[in-house]
Amino acid sequence: ARKRLKPLRTVVAWRGRAEWDQVMVGLYCGDSRLQQEALDRVSAWKSRYGPKMPLAVDCTAELIRCKVLDSSGRLKSHELILSYGLALVRFVNLITERKQKMVSIPLRQLAREVDIPIWVVDLRHELTHGKLPRLALCRKGCDVVLDWLRKTYWSRQLGNNLCEEGEDEDEEEEQEAAEANAELDNDSWE
């Protein structure tokens, strides 16, 4: 008789599905105090997970951090442009980097393949090589990219459901959720 092997447990930086869901809701809620709490939690995850942190989580956190700084009124316009700019450049570069195999493919083509608006790639180009854009354009780019991340990454992890799961969820379902979250690597959301 074959012996049934127990599935391997995967270690992740978050405590479980509830914490994951809470952070996602906190990041996207629009309340800067709750967003800061979610950013603090992501920082804790990053300290535990290091380079294994999913790129989407990292990019989301950097963009939300810009919005929190913006709403605080502590930075000047030029400083905000630089902050948003760095987060947007990193987003475009990191998202398209994995699609750049051995052959160099234009960023605009890669952006089309993953459904990122072309004007975001153009904004990245201006931030990197040209004159700095207006703050309003950086804010709009941030909002568009955060929406893309929410639809393309975060909502998929939640099964397109922001409702809390029932308290009577059994251990096997929790294990499946933990394993699914553990597979949130750089390739899974491209």
mmCIF file of C-alpha atoms in Angstrom:
data_model
loop_
_atom_site.group_PDB
_atom_site.id
_atom_site.type_symbol
_atom_site.label_atom_id
_atom_site.label_comp_id
_atom_site.label_asym_id
_atom_site.label_seq_id
_atom_site.Cartn_x
_atom_site.Cartn_y
_atom_site.Cartn_z
ATOM 1 C CA ALA A 1 0.000 0.000 0.000
ATOM 2 C CA ARG A 2 1.205 3.460 -0.869
ATOM 3 C CA LYS A 3 1.837 5.767 1.977
ATOM 4 C CA ARG A 4 0.148 9.156 1.537
ATOM 5 C CA LEU A 5 2.658 11.942 1.861
ATOM 6 C CA LYS A 6 1.674 15.082 3.686
ATOM 7 C CA PRO A 7 2.080 18.216 1.611
ATOM 8 C CA LEU A 8 5.173 20.191 2.447
ATOM 9 C CA ARG A 9 4.562 23.307 4.464
ATOM 10 C CA THR A 10 5.863 26.468 2.896
ATOM 11 C CA VAL A 11 7.172 29.252 5.076
ATOM 12 C CA VAL A 12 5.939 32.720 4.188
ATOM 13 C CA ALA A 13 6.487 36.110 5.772
ATOM 14 C CA TRP A 14 2.824 36.679 6.674
ATOM 15 C CA ARG A 15 0.986 34.882 9.465
ATOM 16 C CA GLY A 16 -1.835 33.664 7.291
ATOM 17 C CA ARG A 17 -4.557 34.570 4.869
ATOM 18 C CA ALA A 18 -6.245 36.967 7.283
ATOM 19 C CA GLU A 19 -3.075 39.053 7.667
ATOM 20 C CA TRP A 20 -2.536 39.038 3.898
ATOM 21 C CA ASP A 21 -6.102 40.224 3.286
ATOM 22 C CA GLN A 22 -5.851 42.865 6.019
ATOM 23 C CA VAL A 23 -2.685 44.329 4.502
ATOM 24 C CA MET A 24 -4.203 44.447 1.019
ATOM 25 C CA VAL A 25 -7.306 46.232 2.303
ATOM 26 C CA GLY A 26 -5.137 48.595 4.362
ATOM 27 C CA LEU A 27 -2.943 49.502 1.410
ATOM 28 C CA TYR A 28 -5.894 50.331 -0.822
ATOM 29 C CA CYS A 29 -8.269 51.904 1.729
ATOM 30 C CA GLY A 30 -7.277 55.549 1.165
ATOM 31 C CA ASP A 31 -6.887 56.291 4.901
ATOM 32 C CA SER A 32 -3.253 57.327 5.383
ATOM 33 C CA ARG A 33 -3.137 56.051 8.981
ATOM 34 C CA LEU A 34 -4.319 52.573 7.947
ATOM 35 C CA GLN A 35 -2.066 52.676 4.898
ATOM 36 C CA GLN A 36 0.919 53.415 7.142
ATOM 37 C CA GLU A 37 0.010 50.436 9.347
ATOM 38 C CA ALA A 38 -0.138 48.229 6.237
ATOM 39 C CA LEU A 39 3.214 49.630 5.062
ATOM 40 C CA ASP A 40 4.727 48.805 8.460
ATOM 41 C CA ARG A 41 3.448 45.237 8.121
ATOM 42 C CA VAL A 42 4.933 44.968 4.599
ATOM 43 C CA SER A 43 8.262 46.215 6.015
ATOM 44 C CA ALA A 44 8.115 43.424 8.592
ATOM 45 C CA TRP A 45 7.406 40.909 5.825
ATOM 46 C CA LYS A 46 10.341 42.238 3.845
ATOM 47 C CA SER A 47 12.672 41.874 6.819
ATOM 48 C CA ARG A 48 11.579 38.228 7.151
ATOM 49 C CA TYR A 49 11.359 37.387 3.466
ATOM 50 C CA GLY A 50 14.195 39.458 2.006
ATOM 51 C CA PRO A 51 14.696 39.062 -1.749
ATOM 52 C CA LYS A 52 11.876 36.498 -1.947
ATOM 53 C CA MET A 53 9.310 39.261 -1.406
ATOM 54 C CA PRO A 54 6.926 39.299 -4.372
ATOM 55 C CA LEU A 55 7.675 42.229 -6.683
ATOM 56 C CA ALA A 56 4.019 43.245 -6.768
ATOM 57 C CA VAL A 57 3.938 43.641 -2.987
ATOM 58 C CA ASP A 58 7.155 45.655 -3.032
ATOM 59 C CA CYS A 59 5.982 47.920 -5.870
ATOM 60 C CA THR A 60 2.582 48.454 -4.265
ATOM 61 C CA ALA A 61 4.197 49.409 -0.970
ATOM 62 C CA GLU A 62 6.534 51.931 -2.625
ATOM 63 C CA LEU A 63 3.690 53.574 -4.539
ATOM 64 C CA ILE A 64 1.437 53.719 -1.460
ATOM 65 C CA ARG A 65 4.347 55.165 0.532
ATOM 66 C CA CYS A 66 4.491 57.991 -2.030
ATOM 67 C CA LYS A 67 0.783 58.670 -1.609
ATOM 68 C CA VAL A 68 1.111 58.713 2.192
ATOM 69 C CA LEU A 69 4.028 61.162 1.959
ATOM 70 C CA ASP A 70 2.054 63.269 -0.500
ATOM 71 C CA SER A 71 -0.971 63.477 1.795
ATOM 72 C CA SER A 72 1.228 64.386 4.782
ATOM 73 C CA GLY A 73 2.264 67.687 3.211
ATOM 74 C CA ARG A 74 5.825 67.210 4.452
ATOM 75 C CA LEU A 75 7.495 67.144 1.034
ATOM 76 C CA LYS A 76 7.830 69.854 -1.579
ATOM 77 C CA SER A 77 6.508 69.341 -5.084
ATOM 78 C CA HIS A 78 9.947 68.557 -6.536
ATOM 79 C CA GLU A 79 10.627 65.968 -3.811
ATOM 80 C CA LEU A 80 7.268 64.322 -4.477
ATOM 81 C CA ILE A 81 7.994 64.134 -8.202
ATOM 82 C CA LEU A 82 11.280 62.390 -7.440
ATOM 83 C CA SER A 83 9.609 60.011 -4.984
ATOM 84 C CA TYR A 84 6.770 59.095 -7.349
ATOM 85 C CA GLY A 85 9.243 58.958 -10.212
ATOM 86 C CA LEU A 86 11.522 56.438 -8.548
ATOM 87 C CA ALA A 87 8.577 54.194 -7.620
ATOM 88 C CA LEU A 88 7.153 54.352 -11.163
ATOM 89 C CA VAL A 89 10.509 53.713 -12.827
ATOM 90 C CA ARG A 90 11.117 50.724 -10.547
ATOM 91 C CA PHE A 91 7.637 49.369 -11.286
ATOM 92 C CA VAL A 92 8.051 49.491 -15.076
ATOM 93 C CA ASN A 93 11.612 48.175 -14.954
ATOM 94 C CA LEU A 94 10.852 45.314 -12.572
ATOM 95 C CA ILE A 95 7.648 44.250 -14.321
ATOM 96 C CA THR A 96 9.187 44.201 -17.771
ATOM 97 C CA GLU A 97 12.605 42.877 -16.712
ATOM 98 C CA ARG A 98 11.468 39.258 -16.447
ATOM 99 C CA LYS A 99 9.979 39.384 -19.937
ATOM 100 C CA GLN A 100 13.304 40.546 -21.357
ATOM 101 C CA LYS A 101 14.757 37.165 -22.173
ATOM 102 C CA MET A 102 17.969 36.966 -24.165
ATOM 103 C CA VAL A 103 16.599 39.328 -26.797
ATOM 104 C CA SER A 104 15.978 42.982 -26.077
ATOM 105 C CA ILE A 105 12.295 43.736 -26.553
ATOM 106 C CA PRO A 106 11.067 47.351 -26.557
ATOM 107 C CA LEU A 107 9.400 48.389 -23.290
ATOM 108 C CA ARG A 108 6.299 49.581 -25.133
ATOM 109 C CA GLN A 109 5.770 46.102 -26.595
ATOM 110 C CA LEU A 110 6.294 44.455 -23.202
ATOM 111 C CA ALA A 111 3.879 46.887 -21.606
ATOM 112 C CA ARG A 112 1.230 46.031 -24.193
ATOM 113 C CA GLU A 113 1.729 42.323 -23.470
ATOM 114 C CA VAL A 114 1.012 42.791 -19.761
ATOM 115 C CA ASP A 115 -1.678 45.436 -20.331
ATOM 116 C CA ILE A 116 0.186 48.405 -18.851
ATOM 117 C CA PRO A 117 -0.839 51.683 -20.518
ATOM 118 C CA ILE A 118 1.801 52.889 -22.974
ATOM 119 C CA TRP A 119 1.725 56.387 -21.507
ATOM 120 C CA VAL A 120 3.051 54.925 -18.215
ATOM 121 C CA VAL A 121 6.071 53.594 -20.117
ATOM 122 C CA ASP A 122 6.467 57.024 -21.739
ATOM 123 C CA LEU A 123 6.276 58.616 -18.284
ATOM 124 C CA ARG A 124 9.005 56.244 -17.113
ATOM 125 C CA HIS A 125 11.100 57.282 -20.113
ATOM 126 C CA GLU A 126 10.666 60.987 -19.296
ATOM 127 C CA LEU A 127 11.534 60.364 -15.641
ATOM 128 C CA THR A 128 14.657 58.451 -16.647
ATOM 129 C CA HIS A 129 15.924 60.367 -19.666
ATOM 130 C CA GLY A 130 14.067 63.639 -20.055
ATOM 131 C CA LYS A 131 12.729 66.622 -18.222
ATOM 132 C CA LEU A 132 10.846 65.795 -15.019
ATOM 133 C CA PRO A 133 7.064 65.703 -15.578
ATOM 134 C CA ARG A 134 4.458 67.611 -13.584
ATOM 135 C CA LEU A 135 3.428 66.304 -10.181
ATOM 136 C CA ALA A 136 -0.153 65.798 -11.393
ATOM 137 C CA LEU A 137 1.062 63.383 -14.079
ATOM 138 C CA CYS A 138 3.139 61.439 -11.534
ATOM 139 C CA ARG A 139 0.099 61.186 -9.238
ATOM 140 C CA LYS A 140 -2.045 59.960 -12.117
ATOM 141 C CA GLY A 141 0.622 57.411 -13.098
ATOM 142 C CA CYS A 142 0.753 56.176 -9.517
ATOM 143 C CA ASP A 143 -3.036 55.763 -9.399
ATOM 144 C CA VAL A 144 -3.109 53.893 -12.721
ATOM 145 C CA VAL A 145 -0.286 51.562 -11.696
ATOM 146 C CA LEU A 146 -1.849 50.892 -8.276
ATOM 147 C CA ASP A 147 -5.118 50.034 -10.007
ATOM 148 C CA TRP A 148 -3.242 47.716 -12.384
ATOM 149 C CA LEU A 149 -1.523 46.010 -9.425
ATOM 150 C CA ARG A 150 -4.839 45.667 -7.590
ATOM 151 C CA LYS A 151 -6.558 44.059 -10.579
ATOM 152 C CA THR A 152 -3.641 42.007 -11.872
ATOM 153 C CA TYR A 153 -2.150 40.830 -8.601
ATOM 154 C CA TRP A 154 -3.939 41.564 -5.337
ATOM 155 C CA SER A 155 -7.491 40.689 -6.429
ATOM 156 C CA ARG A 156 -6.298 37.412 -7.900
ATOM 157 C CA GLN A 157 -4.729 36.493 -4.571
ATOM 158 C CA LEU A 158 -8.042 37.189 -2.846
ATOM 159 C CA GLY A 159 -9.991 35.197 -5.393
ATOM 160 C CA ASN A 160 -11.660 38.476 -6.410
ATOM 161 C CA ASN A 161 -13.316 38.575 -2.998
ATOM 162 C CA LEU A 162 -12.645 41.157 -0.311
ATOM 163 C CA CYS A 163 -14.981 39.494 2.184
ATOM 164 C CA GLU A 164 -13.487 37.728 5.178
ATOM 165 C CA GLU A 165 -13.572 33.966 5.005
ATOM 166 C CA GLY A 166 -15.703 32.102 7.513
ATOM 167 C CA GLU A 167 -14.270 31.349 10.925
ATOM 168 C CA ASP A 168 -15.070 27.668 10.532
ATOM 169 C CA GLU A 169 -12.509 27.247 7.766
ATOM 170 C CA ASP A 170 -10.676 24.009 8.439
ATOM 171 C CA GLU A 171 -6.938 23.511 8.701
ATOM 172 C CA GLU A 172 -6.636 22.024 5.216
ATOM 173 C CA GLU A 173 -8.094 25.139 3.586
ATOM 174 C CA GLU A 174 -5.742 27.332 5.620
ATOM 175 C CA GLN A 175 -2.830 25.207 4.425
ATOM 176 C CA GLU A 176 -3.946 25.590 0.806
ATOM 177 C CA ALA A 177 -4.204 29.361 1.238
ATOM 178 C CA ALA A 178 -0.746 29.533 2.813
ATOM 179 C CA GLU A 179 0.702 27.501 -0.048
ATOM 180 C CA ALA A 180 -1.043 29.703 -2.603
ATOM 181 C CA ASN A 181 0.376 32.801 -0.935
ATOM 182 C CA ALA A 182 3.817 31.222 -0.869
ATOM 183 C CA GLU A 183 3.677 30.874 -4.636
ATOM 184 C CA LEU A 184 3.260 34.620 -5.043
ATOM 185 C CA ASP A 185 6.569 35.034 -6.779
ATOM 186 C CA ASN A 186 7.752 37.266 -9.549
ATOM 187 C CA ASP A 187 6.535 34.999 -12.350
ATOM 188 C CA SER A 188 3.006 34.311 -11.107
ATOM 189 C CA TRP A 189 1.605 37.717 -11.929
ATOM 190 C CA GLU A 190 3.250 38.324 -15.265
#
